[in-house]
Amino acid sequence: MNDIRPTTTTDDDRNLEGLVRAALAHHATLAPTTLRASLPQHTAARPRTRWLLPAAAAVVAIGIPLGWVVAHRAPGNAPGTPPAGTTAASSPATPGRHLDTSTWRIESYAGVEVRVPPEWGWGGAPTDPTGDGALFDCGATRAFVGPRDLTYESVADIPFVGRPVMMSDACGGDPAIHPTVDAVWLGAASDDGTEAYADGQVRETRTVDGITVTVFARDADLRTTILDSARSVEVDGNGCPRTIPDQHRDSTWTADDTPTAVSICLYGRPDNPQDQSLLWSGRVGADRAARYAAAAGPGAKGAHAVTTVDWTAEIDRIYLGLTGPGDIGSAPVRWDRYSATRGVLSPDGAGSVLTPPTLADTAPWAEGSGGVKAYAVGGFVADPALSRFFRGLLG
């Protein structure tokens, strides 16, 4: 059985962490010390500190993009059940007209999923890395990728879903930072409750199973609909578990199974090798699943048996769930791990096989995926043709 778990932190990792923390502590002295200002009483724009974070630039220059996630997952609740101990602002009992979400897509983060309109893009969310209430922003107010514009960082000003990931190495601090467009932050450093801003934007936050869900919208019905869609799940609507699957224990695929879908599950923060929680998920249908199954795994061209694979230098943790007919959670599944550098590691019943990374085993699930483009780095790709699917290294 292959060891597919992330490696433990090394002394070099700790030295690098110390460098980053020192830089953050220095810059935190330049930022306000409260997480969020009270209801603004003026219309003048607040000054905002901007900087190019030196330590972060050094980190991304060697291929490790830094993302900060401050929310910690609590024990799971039943789907749709408010977490115990939360305030009234955390319960989904908000009155209002619910919008039709039948065509909305699922966005999942660390065991909590919500629904958002399909035309929304993807971006970042703020954090409080020093714990002193100084909000830290590395791309939290805009979309970096859109559903129809996959050019990183050049997308038009559209609504988006953000996660506490470093989308840019130009970072700043401001306790009143907020998107001016409709947006959702998942796992952001945000307090429960509602807040209005001088520009007319309104923020509403609930905590679900230890994860903050923050909605920005002037339309109260839109805020209510999105917040009421938030629920705690062990396996989300795209078929991705809240934590990294075990490739051998959790795979039930047989040679006779017919592929009908591929779940795309991106785990963890690039700055924290120990984090195994779900960062983003997606899903493609039967045609793409068949193409992927033909190009990766047992019997595929170039597939060869392996006993160990060194994932030490890997930035991404991408797991692909090849599934057959049936309901999510009960359909046969084969869990593969994908790397644009190493290839595709697949269980074959007795052990594992590794298929080289190619367009044939990457394009079927990555082509046209805004979530992959926004959050998967790709690293040092084995084939330059694969670079277009991923965001690439910052710096």
CSV table of C-alpha atoms in Angstrom, one decimal:
chain,number,residue,atom,x,y,z
A,1,MET,CA,0.0,0.0,0.0
A,2,ASN,CA,1.4,3.4,-0.9
A,3,ASP,CA,1.8,6.2,1.6
A,4,ILE,CA,-0.3,8.9,0.1
A,5,ARG,CA,-0.5,11.1,3.2
A,6,PRO,CA,1.3,14.4,3.4
A,7,THR,CA,4.7,14.3,5.1
A,8,THR,CA,5.4,15.8,8.4
A,9,THR,CA,6.8,19.3,8.8
A,10,THR,CA,10.6,19.5,8.5
A,11,ASP,CA,13.1,21.9,10.2
A,12,ASP,CA,13.3,23.8,6.9
A,13,ASP,CA,9.5,24.2,6.9
A,14,ARG,CA,9.7,25.6,10.5
A,15,ASN,CA,12.4,28.1,9.5
A,16,LEU,CA,10.3,29.2,6.5
A,17,GLU,CA,7.3,29.5,8.8
A,18,GLY,CA,9.2,31.6,11.2
A,19,LEU,CA,10.3,33.9,8.4
A,20,VAL,CA,6.7,34.3,7.2
A,21,ARG,CA,5.3,34.8,10.7
A,22,ALA,CA,8.0,37.5,11.5
A,23,ALA,CA,7.0,39.4,8.3
A,24,LEU,CA,3.3,39.1,9.2
A,25,ALA,CA,3.9,40.3,12.7
A,26,HIS,CA,5.8,43.4,11.4
A,27,HIS,CA,3.1,44.3,8.9
A,28,ALA,CA,0.4,43.7,11.5
A,29,THR,CA,1.7,46.7,13.4
A,30,LEU,CA,0.8,48.8,10.4
A,31,ALA,CA,-2.8,47.6,10.4
A,32,PRO,CA,-5.8,48.4,12.6
A,33,THR,CA,-6.1,46.2,15.7
A,34,THR,CA,-9.9,45.5,15.6
A,35,LEU,CA,-11.4,42.9,13.4
A,36,ARG,CA,-14.2,45.2,12.1
A,37,ALA,CA,-15.3,48.7,12.6
A,38,SER,CA,-18.8,49.5,13.8
A,39,LEU,CA,-21.5,50.7,11.4
A,40,PRO,CA,-19.8,53.4,9.3
A,41,GLN,CA,-21.1,57.0,9.9
A,42,HIS,CA,-19.4,58.7,7.0
A,43,THR,CA,-19.2,58.2,3.3
A,44,ALA,CA,-15.5,59.0,2.8
A,45,ALA,CA,-13.3,56.1,1.7
A,46,ARG,CA,-11.2,54.7,4.5
A,47,PRO,CA,-7.4,54.7,3.8
A,48,ARG,CA,-6.1,51.2,3.1
A,49,THR,CA,-2.6,50.0,3.6
A,50,ARG,CA,-1.1,48.0,0.7
A,51,TRP,CA,2.2,46.2,0.6
A,52,LEU,CA,4.0,43.5,-1.3
A,53,LEU,CA,4.6,41.0,1.5
A,54,PRO,CA,8.4,40.2,1.4
A,55,ALA,CA,8.2,36.8,3.1
A,56,ALA,CA,5.2,35.7,1.0
A,57,ALA,CA,7.0,36.7,-2.1
A,58,ALA,CA,10.0,34.6,-1.0
A,59,VAL,CA,7.6,31.7,-0.4
A,60,VAL,CA,5.9,31.7,-3.7
A,61,ALA,CA,9.2,32.2,-5.5
A,62,ILE,CA,10.2,28.7,-4.4
A,63,GLY,CA,6.8,27.3,-5.4
A,64,ILE,CA,4.8,27.3,-2.2
A,65,PRO,CA,1.8,29.7,-2.4
A,66,LEU,CA,0.7,30.9,1.0
A,67,GLY,CA,-3.0,30.7,2.1
A,68,TRP,CA,-4.3,31.4,5.6
A,69,VAL,CA,-7.3,29.5,6.9
A,70,VAL,CA,-8.3,30.5,10.5
A,71,ALA,CA,-11.6,28.6,10.9
A,72,HIS,CA,-11.3,25.2,12.5
A,73,ARG,CA,-13.8,22.4,11.9
A,74,ALA,CA,-16.0,21.3,14.8
A,75,PRO,CA,-17.6,17.9,15.1
A,76,GLY,CA,-20.1,17.3,12.3
A,77,ASN,CA,-23.8,18.0,12.4
A,78,ALA,CA,-26.6,16.4,10.4
A,79,PRO,CA,-27.1,18.1,7.1
A,80,GLY,CA,-29.0,21.3,7.6
A,81,THR,CA,-28.7,21.2,11.4
A,82,PRO,CA,-27.5,24.4,13.1
A,83,PRO,CA,-24.3,23.8,15.2
A,84,ALA,CA,-24.8,23.6,18.9
A,85,GLY,CA,-23.8,26.7,20.9
A,86,THR,CA,-24.2,29.2,18.1
A,87,THR,CA,-25.9,32.5,18.4
A,88,ALA,CA,-29.3,33.4,16.9
A,89,ALA,CA,-27.5,34.9,14.0
A,90,SER,CA,-26.1,31.5,13.2
A,91,SER,CA,-29.5,29.8,12.8
A,92,PRO,CA,-31.2,29.5,9.4
A,93,ALA,CA,-34.4,30.9,10.6
A,94,THR,CA,-34.2,34.2,8.7
A,95,PRO,CA,-37.5,35.2,7.2
A,96,GLY,CA,-37.7,36.4,3.6
A,97,ARG,CA,-38.4,35.3,0.0
A,98,HIS,CA,-36.2,32.4,-1.2
A,99,LEU,CA,-35.0,32.5,-4.7
A,100,ASP,CA,-35.0,29.5,-7.1
A,101,THR,CA,-31.7,27.7,-6.6
A,102,SER,CA,-32.4,24.8,-9.0
A,103,THR,CA,-29.8,25.9,-11.5
A,104,TRP,CA,-27.3,27.1,-8.8
A,105,ARG,CA,-24.0,25.3,-8.4
A,106,ILE,CA,-22.5,23.8,-5.2
A,107,GLU,CA,-19.5,25.4,-3.5
A,108,SER,CA,-18.0,23.3,-0.7
A,109,TYR,CA,-15.4,24.1,1.9
A,110,ALA,CA,-14.2,22.1,4.9
A,111,GLY,CA,-17.4,20.1,5.3
A,112,VAL,CA,-19.8,23.0,4.6
A,113,GLU,CA,-21.5,23.5,1.3
A,114,VAL,CA,-23.6,26.3,-0.1
A,115,ARG,CA,-25.3,27.1,-3.4
A,116,VAL,CA,-24.5,30.2,-5.5
A,117,PRO,CA,-25.6,31.4,-9.0
A,118,PRO,CA,-23.7,29.7,-11.8
A,119,GLU,CA,-22.4,32.9,-13.2
A,120,TRP,CA,-20.3,33.7,-10.1
A,121,GLY,CA,-16.5,33.5,-10.2
A,122,TRP,CA,-13.9,32.4,-7.7
A,123,GLY,CA,-11.5,34.4,-5.5
A,124,GLY,CA,-10.1,34.9,-2.0
A,125,ALA,CA,-11.2,35.7,1.5
A,126,PRO,CA,-9.5,37.6,4.4
A,127,THR,CA,-7.9,36.1,7.4
A,128,ASP,CA,-6.5,37.2,10.8
A,129,PRO,CA,-3.1,35.5,10.8
A,130,THR,CA,-1.7,37.2,13.9
A,131,GLY,CA,-4.9,36.8,15.9
A,132,ASP,CA,-5.0,40.4,17.0
A,133,GLY,CA,-8.0,41.4,14.8
A,134,ALA,CA,-6.0,42.9,12.0
A,135,LEU,CA,-7.8,41.7,8.8
A,136,PHE,CA,-5.4,40.5,6.2
A,137,ASP,CA,-6.3,40.6,2.5
A,138,CYS,CA,-4.5,38.9,-0.4
A,139,GLY,CA,-7.3,39.1,-3.0
A,140,ALA,CA,-10.5,39.0,-0.9
A,141,THR,CA,-12.5,41.7,-2.7
A,142,ARG,CA,-12.7,40.5,-6.3
A,143,ALA,CA,-13.0,37.4,-8.6
A,144,PHE,CA,-9.7,36.1,-10.0
A,145,VAL,CA,-11.3,33.6,-12.3
A,146,GLY,CA,-14.8,33.6,-13.9
A,147,PRO,CA,-16.9,30.7,-15.3
A,148,ARG,CA,-16.4,32.0,-18.8
A,149,ASP,CA,-13.1,33.8,-18.4
A,150,LEU,CA,-10.4,31.5,-17.1
A,151,THR,CA,-7.6,34.1,-17.5
A,152,TYR,CA,-6.2,34.4,-14.0
A,153,GLU,CA,-6.4,37.8,-12.4
A,154,SER,CA,-7.9,39.6,-15.4
A,155,VAL,CA,-11.6,38.7,-15.1
A,156,ALA,CA,-14.2,41.4,-15.1
A,157,ASP,CA,-15.7,42.7,-11.8
A,158,ILE,CA,-18.3,39.9,-11.2
A,159,PRO,CA,-19.8,38.3,-8.1
A,160,PHE,CA,-17.7,35.5,-6.7
A,161,VAL,CA,-17.1,32.9,-4.0
A,162,GLY,CA,-13.9,33.4,-2.0
A,163,ARG,CA,-11.8,31.1,0.2
A,164,PRO,CA,-9.0,32.1,2.6
A,165,VAL,CA,-6.3,31.5,0.0
A,166,MET,CA,-3.5,33.8,-1.1
A,167,MET,CA,-4.7,34.8,-4.6
A,168,SER,CA,-2.1,37.6,-4.9
A,169,ASP,CA,1.2,38.5,-3.3
A,170,ALA,CA,0.1,42.1,-3.1
A,171,CYS,CA,-1.5,42.1,0.4
A,172,GLY,CA,-3.0,44.7,2.6
A,173,GLY,CA,-4.8,45.2,5.9
A,174,ASP,CA,-8.1,47.0,6.7
A,175,PRO,CA,-10.8,46.0,9.2
A,176,ALA,CA,-13.5,47.3,7.0
A,177,ILE,CA,-12.5,45.5,3.8
A,178,HIS,CA,-15.4,44.1,1.8
A,179,PRO,CA,-16.3,43.4,-1.8
A,180,THR,CA,-18.6,45.9,-3.5
A,181,VAL,CA,-20.1,43.2,-5.7
A,182,ASP,CA,-22.3,40.3,-4.5
A,183,ALA,CA,-20.0,37.7,-2.9
A,184,VAL,CA,-19.6,34.8,-0.5
A,185,TRP,CA,-16.6,34.2,1.8
A,186,LEU,CA,-16.2,30.7,3.1
A,187,GLY,CA,-14.0,30.2,6.2
A,188,ALA,CA,-13.1,33.9,6.4
A,189,ALA,CA,-12.1,35.8,9.6
A,190,SER,CA,-15.6,37.2,10.0
A,191,ASP,CA,-17.9,37.7,13.0
A,192,ASP,CA,-21.5,36.3,13.0
A,193,GLY,CA,-24.2,38.9,12.5
A,194,THR,CA,-25.1,41.6,10.0
A,195,GLU,CA,-23.2,44.8,9.1
A,196,ALA,CA,-24.0,47.7,6.7
A,197,TYR,CA,-21.3,49.8,5.0
A,198,ALA,CA,-21.3,53.4,3.9
A,199,ASP,CA,-21.4,52.4,0.2
A,200,GLY,CA,-24.7,50.5,0.7
A,201,GLN,CA,-23.2,47.0,0.8
A,202,VAL,CA,-24.4,44.6,3.5
A,203,ARG,CA,-22.6,41.7,5.1
A,204,GLU,CA,-24.3,38.8,6.9
A,205,THR,CA,-22.4,36.0,8.5
A,206,ARG,CA,-23.4,32.7,10.1
A,207,THR,CA,-21.2,29.9,11.5
A,208,VAL,CA,-22.0,26.4,10.3
A,209,ASP,CA,-20.2,23.5,11.9
A,210,GLY,CA,-17.3,25.8,12.9
A,211,ILE,CA,-17.0,27.4,9.4
A,212,THR,CA,-18.0,30.9,8.7
A,213,VAL,CA,-20.3,31.6,5.8
A,214,THR,CA,-20.3,35.3,4.9
A,215,VAL,CA,-22.6,36.8,2.2
A,216,PHE,CA,-22.3,40.3,0.8
A,217,ALA,CA,-25.4,41.5,-1.1
A,218,ARG,CA,-27.6,44.6,-1.0
A,219,ASP,CA,-30.5,42.2,-1.8
A,220,ALA,CA,-31.7,40.7,1.5
A,221,ASP,CA,-33.5,37.8,-0.3
A,222,LEU,CA,-30.2,36.8,-2.0
A,223,ARG,CA,-28.4,36.8,1.3
A,224,THR,CA,-31.1,34.8,3.0
A,225,THR,CA,-31.3,32.2,0.2
A,226,ILE,CA,-27.5,31.6,0.1
A,227,LEU,CA,-27.2,31.5,3.9
A,228,ASP,CA,-30.1,29.1,4.3
A,229,SER,CA,-28.5,26.8,1.7
A,230,ALA,CA,-25.5,26.3,3.9
A,231,ARG,CA,-25.2,22.9,5.5
A,232,SER,CA,-22.7,20.6,7.1
A,233,VAL,CA,-21.9,17.4,5.1
A,234,GLU,CA,-19.5,14.5,5.3
A,235,VAL,CA,-19.7,14.1,1.5
A,236,ASP,CA,-20.7,17.1,-0.5
A,237,GLY,CA,-23.0,17.3,-3.5
A,238,ASN,CA,-20.0,16.8,-5.9
A,239,GLY,CA,-19.1,13.6,-4.2
A,240,CYS,CA,-16.1,14.9,-2.3
A,241,PRO,CA,-15.5,13.9,1.4
A,242,ARG,CA,-14.7,16.7,3.8
A,243,THR,CA,-11.2,15.2,4.4
A,244,ILE,CA,-8.8,13.3,2.1
A,245,PRO,CA,-10.0,9.8,1.2
A,246,ASP,CA,-7.9,6.7,1.7
A,247,GLN,CA,-7.3,5.5,-1.8
A,248,HIS,CA,-7.3,1.8,-1.0
A,249,ARG,CA,-9.8,1.6,1.9
A,250,ASP,CA,-12.4,3.9,0.2
A,251,SER,CA,-12.2,2.6,-3.3
A,252,THR,CA,-14.9,0.1,-4.3
A,253,TRP,CA,-14.3,0.2,-8.1
A,254,THR,CA,-14.1,-3.0,-10.1
A,255,ALA,CA,-13.1,-3.7,-13.7
A,256,ASP,CA,-16.7,-4.2,-14.7
A,257,ASP,CA,-17.9,-0.8,-13.5
A,258,THR,CA,-18.9,1.8,-16.0
A,259,PRO,CA,-17.8,5.4,-15.4
A,260,THR,CA,-20.5,8.0,-15.2
A,261,ALA,CA,-18.8,11.0,-13.4
A,262,VAL,CA,-15.6,12.2,-12.0
A,263,SER,CA,-15.5,14.1,-8.7
A,264,ILE,CA,-12.7,16.7,-8.5
A,265,CYS,CA,-11.6,17.2,-4.9
A,266,LEU,CA,-8.9,19.7,-4.0
A,267,TYR,CA,-7.7,19.5,-0.4
A,268,GLY,CA,-5.7,21.5,2.0
A,269,ARG,CA,-4.0,24.8,2.2
A,270,PRO,CA,-0.7,25.1,0.3
A,271,ASP,CA,1.0,26.6,3.3
A,272,ASN,CA,0.0,23.8,5.7
A,273,PRO,CA,1.0,20.2,4.9
A,274,GLN,CA,-1.0,18.9,7.8
A,275,ASP,CA,-4.4,20.3,6.6
A,276,GLN,CA,-6.5,17.7,5.0
A,277,SER,CA,-9.8,19.5,4.7
A,278,LEU,CA,-11.6,20.1,1.5
A,279,LEU,CA,-10.8,23.4,-0.2
A,280,TRP,CA,-12.9,23.2,-3.4
A,281,SER,CA,-14.8,20.6,-5.3
A,282,GLY,CA,-16.3,20.1,-8.8
A,283,ARG,CA,-17.8,17.3,-10.9
A,284,VAL,CA,-17.9,16.3,-14.6
A,285,GLY,CA,-20.2,13.9,-16.3
A,286,ALA,CA,-20.2,10.6,-18.2
A,287,ASP,CA,-18.5,11.6,-21.4
A,288,ARG,CA,-15.5,13.2,-19.6
A,289,ALA,CA,-15.4,10.4,-17.1
A,290,ALA,CA,-15.1,7.8,-19.9
A,291,ARG,CA,-12.2,9.7,-21.4
A,292,TYR,CA,-10.5,10.0,-18.1
A,293,ALA,CA,-11.0,6.3,-17.3
A,294,ALA,CA,-9.4,5.3,-20.7
A,295,ALA,CA,-6.3,7.5,-20.0
A,296,ALA,CA,-5.5,6.8,-16.4
A,297,GLY,CA,-5.4,3.8,-14.1
A,298,PRO,CA,-5.0,0.0,-14.6
A,299,GLY,CA,-4.6,-0.8,-18.3
A,300,ALA,CA,-4.0,2.7,-19.4
A,301,LYS,CA,-1.1,3.6,-21.7
A,302,GLY,CA,2.1,4.1,-19.7
A,303,ALA,CA,0.6,2.8,-16.4
A,304,HIS,CA,3.1,0.9,-14.3
A,305,ALA,CA,3.0,-0.7,-10.9
A,306,VAL,CA,4.6,1.3,-8.0
A,307,THR,CA,5.1,0.7,-4.3
A,308,THR,CA,5.8,4.3,-3.1
A,309,VAL,CA,5.5,7.7,-4.5
A,310,ASP,CA,7.3,10.8,-3.1
A,311,TRP,CA,4.7,13.6,-2.6
A,312,THR,CA,7.1,15.7,-0.5
A,313,ALA,CA,7.5,18.5,-2.9
A,314,GLU,CA,3.8,18.5,-4.1
A,315,ILE,CA,1.9,21.7,-3.7
A,316,ASP,CA,-1.6,20.5,-4.7
A,317,ARG,CA,-3.5,17.6,-3.2
A,318,ILE,CA,-6.0,16.8,-6.0
A,319,TYR,CA,-8.1,13.6,-5.6
A,320,LEU,CA,-10.3,12.4,-8.4
A,321,GLY,CA,-13.2,10.1,-7.6
A,322,LEU,CA,-14.1,8.0,-10.7
A,323,THR,CA,-17.7,6.9,-10.0
A,324,GLY,CA,-20.2,4.5,-11.6
A,325,PRO,CA,-24.0,4.6,-11.6
A,326,GLY,CA,-25.7,5.3,-8.2
A,327,ASP,CA,-26.3,7.9,-5.6
A,328,ILE,CA,-23.4,10.0,-4.3
A,329,GLY,CA,-21.9,8.2,-1.3
A,330,SER,CA,-23.1,4.7,-2.5
A,331,ALA,CA,-21.9,4.5,-6.1
A,332,PRO,CA,-18.7,2.5,-6.9
A,333,VAL,CA,-15.7,4.8,-6.7
A,334,ARG,CA,-12.0,4.7,-7.5
A,335,TRP,CA,-9.9,7.3,-5.8
A,336,ASP,CA,-7.0,8.6,-7.8
A,337,ARG,CA,-4.4,11.1,-6.7
A,338,TYR,CA,-3.3,13.5,-9.4
A,339,SER,CA,-0.1,15.5,-9.8
A,340,ALA,CA,1.0,17.5,-12.9
A,341,THR,CA,4.5,16.6,-11.9
A,342,ARG,CA,4.2,12.9,-10.8
A,343,GLY,CA,1.2,11.6,-12.7
A,344,VAL,CA,-2.0,9.8,-11.6
A,345,LEU,CA,-1.7,7.2,-8.8
A,346,SER,CA,-4.6,4.7,-8.9
A,347,PRO,CA,-5.5,1.6,-6.9
A,348,ASP,CA,-5.7,-1.6,-8.9
A,349,GLY,CA,-7.0,-4.0,-6.3
A,350,ALA,CA,-3.7,-5.5,-5.3
A,351,GLY,CA,-1.6,-2.3,-5.1
A,352,SER,CA,-1.2,0.9,-7.1
A,353,VAL,CA,-0.3,1.9,-10.6
A,354,LEU,CA,1.1,5.3,-11.8
A,355,THR,CA,0.2,6.9,-15.1
A,356,PRO,CA,2.3,9.7,-16.5
A,357,PRO,CA,0.6,13.2,-16.5
A,358,THR,CA,-0.6,13.9,-20.0
A,359,LEU,CA,-3.3,16.0,-21.7
A,360,ALA,CA,-5.3,12.7,-22.0
A,361,ASP,CA,-5.7,12.2,-18.3
A,362,THR,CA,-5.8,15.9,-17.3
A,363,ALA,CA,-8.1,17.7,-19.8
A,364,PRO,CA,-11.2,15.5,-19.2
A,365,TRP,CA,-11.7,16.9,-15.7
A,366,ALA,CA,-9.6,20.1,-15.7
A,367,GLU,CA,-10.6,21.7,-19.0
A,368,GLY,CA,-12.8,24.7,-18.5
A,369,SER,CA,-12.8,24.4,-14.7
A,370,GLY,CA,-12.8,27.8,-13.0
A,371,GLY,CA,-12.2,26.2,-9.5
A,372,VAL,CA,-9.2,24.3,-10.7
A,373,LYS,CA,-7.8,27.4,-12.4
A,374,ALA,CA,-8.4,29.5,-9.2
A,375,TYR,CA,-7.0,27.2,-6.5
A,376,ALA,CA,-4.8,24.5,-8.1
A,377,VAL,CA,-1.2,25.6,-8.6
A,378,GLY,CA,0.0,22.8,-10.8
A,379,GLY,CA,3.6,23.2,-9.6
A,380,PHE,CA,6.4,22.3,-11.9
A,381,VAL,CA,4.4,20.5,-14.6
A,382,ALA,CA,6.0,17.6,-16.4
A,383,ASP,CA,4.4,18.7,-19.7
A,384,PRO,CA,4.2,22.5,-20.5
A,385,ALA,CA,0.9,21.8,-22.3
A,386,LEU,CA,-0.7,21.2,-18.8
A,387,SER,CA,0.1,24.7,-17.5
A,388,ARG,CA,-3.0,26.3,-19.0
A,389,PHE,CA,-5.3,24.3,-16.6
A,390,PHE,CA,-3.7,25.7,-13.4
A,391,ARG,CA,-3.2,29.1,-11.8
A,392,GLY,CA,0.6,28.7,-11.6
A,393,LEU,CA,3.1,30.0,-9.0
A,394,LEU,CA,2.8,33.5,-7.7
A,395,GLY,CA,5.7,35.9,-7.9
